Amino acid sequence: LDSLMGMSRNLTKGEKAKGDPEWMKENCCKDFLVGYCPGKAVGKAVETERNPFDKQSVIQPCNKLHSIGLKTEFAGHKDYEKYKKKYEDSLASLLDKAVREVDEKVAHEKRKITEGLREMGHSERLCEICGLMYHLRFADVNVRDTENTLYKPDIHPESALHKGYVKLREKEAELYEKIQARDPEPEDEKKDKEKEGKSRKDDDDDDDGGRRRKRSRSRDRGRDKDDRDEPKRGRKRDDDDEDEPKRGRKRDDDD
């Protein structure tokens, strides 16, 4: 029921209205809200096939909430278009990283083969869609004799990993075209973004200015202290000057 209606399904409308919408919370998958969660679609397959010596993929299994009910609530929210663009941009960035990750891995393997750093066995295949290096299965002996083939049919294209990356690449291209086809941002949104950027810059400047003012006040306090000490040193020198004749008279008396 949580995945269908959300964890707040038993709350009244008044109770729900008191805080942020549940779909805005951290435990809700924002990728799912805009139509496609790569972590749910292919994350487990990526981890299953990953070489233990390889670094983790940018696509990880997603354990967040994928709720149809929250997706419906999200679509009916007054700021739906605003958040939809935000979440689509975030998803597009992730999918782009995932595609580039695989393409770079394939290019790396091909470069090693070309430079003689790695040899491809007769049964080995490199998939340019998902980046997996895999082996064909040997055919049964009777099949080899009758059909004159050494290997069984290649079933990799039917694997969860391969089909997952086919879908992922399709979604990446689809989302890219969708973002490119968006209408220009309204002036109000542009101004809001400019204000947000200026606000962050002002905050940084304030921090720097505060540090400069603090250092300046420290220097001023140091100078004030020196100014206050100067008369004391002057008075000490005057006292020394006054004592000097006394010491002179004392020597004359002794003589």
Coordinates of N, CA, C and O in Angstrom, one line a residue, residues 4-5 14-15 24 28 50 56 66 120 129 134 149 161 169 185 189-190 218 221 246 252:
L4 N 1.8 2.2 -3.4 CA 0.7 2.6 -4.2 C 0.2 4.0 -3.8 O -0.1 4.9 -4.6
M5 N 0.0 4.2 -2.5 CA -0.6 5.4 -2.0 C 0.2 6.3 -1.1 O -0.2 7.4 -0.8
G14 N -6.3 17.9 6.0 CA -5.8 18.9 6.9 C -4.5 18.6 7.4 O -3.6 19.4 7.5
E15 N -4.3 17.3 7.8 CA -3.0 16.9 8.4 C -1.9 17.0 7.3 O -0.8 17.3 7.6
M24 N 7.8 15.4 -1.7 CA 9.0 16.3 -1.6 C 10.0 15.8 -0.6 O 11.2 16.3 -0.6
C28 N 11.4 9.8 -0.9 CA 10.6 9.6 -2.1 C 11.5 9.8 -3.4 O 12.2 10.7 -3.5
R50 N 28.8 -6.3 -12.0 CA 30.0 -5.5 -11.8 C 31.2 -6.3 -11.3 O 31.0 -7.1 -10.4
Q56 N 32.3 1.6 -8.3 CA 30.9 1.5 -8.3 C 30.3 2.4 -9.5 O 30.9 3.4 -9.8
H66 N 8.7 4.3 -4.4 CA 8.1 4.5 -5.8 C 6.6 4.3 -5.7 O 6.1 3.2 -5.9
M120 N 41.4 -10.9 -26.9 CA 40.0 -11.3 -26.9 C 40.0 -12.8 -27.2 O 40.4 -13.2 -28.3
I129 N 26.5 -1.6 -25.8 CA 25.3 -1.0 -25.2 C 25.4 -0.9 -23.7 O 25.2 0.2 -23.1
Y134 N 31.6 -10.5 -21.9 CA 31.0 -11.8 -21.5 C 31.5 -12.9 -22.4 O 32.1 -12.6 -23.5
T149 N 28.5 -25.9 -35.2 CA 28.7 -24.7 -34.5 C 29.3 -24.9 -33.1 O 29.0 -26.0 -32.5
L161 N 20.5 -6.8 -17.7 CA 21.5 -5.7 -17.9 C 21.4 -5.0 -19.2 O 21.3 -3.8 -19.3
R169 N 19.3 4.2 -22.4 CA 19.7 5.1 -23.5 C 18.6 5.7 -24.2 O 18.6 6.9 -24.6
E185 N 12.4 30.1 -20.6 CA 12.0 30.4 -19.2 C 11.4 31.8 -19.2 O 11.9 32.8 -19.8
E189 N 11.1 33.7 -13.7 CA 11.9 32.6 -13.3 C 13.4 32.9 -13.5 O 14.3 32.6 -12.7
K190 N 13.7 33.6 -14.6 CA 15.1 34.0 -14.8 C 15.6 35.0 -13.7 O 16.7 34.8 -13.2
S218 N 40.9 44.0 14.8 CA 42.1 43.5 15.6 C 43.2 44.5 15.4 O 43.9 44.8 16.4
R221 N 42.5 47.7 17.4 CA 42.7 47.5 18.8 C 44.2 47.5 19.2 O 44.6 48.0 20.2
K246 N 69.0 64.2 40.3 CA 69.1 63.7 41.7 C 70.3 62.8 41.9 O 71.0 62.9 42.8
D252 N 77.8 64.1 43.8 CA 78.5 65.3 44.3 C 78.7 65.3 45.8 O 79.8 65.6 46.3

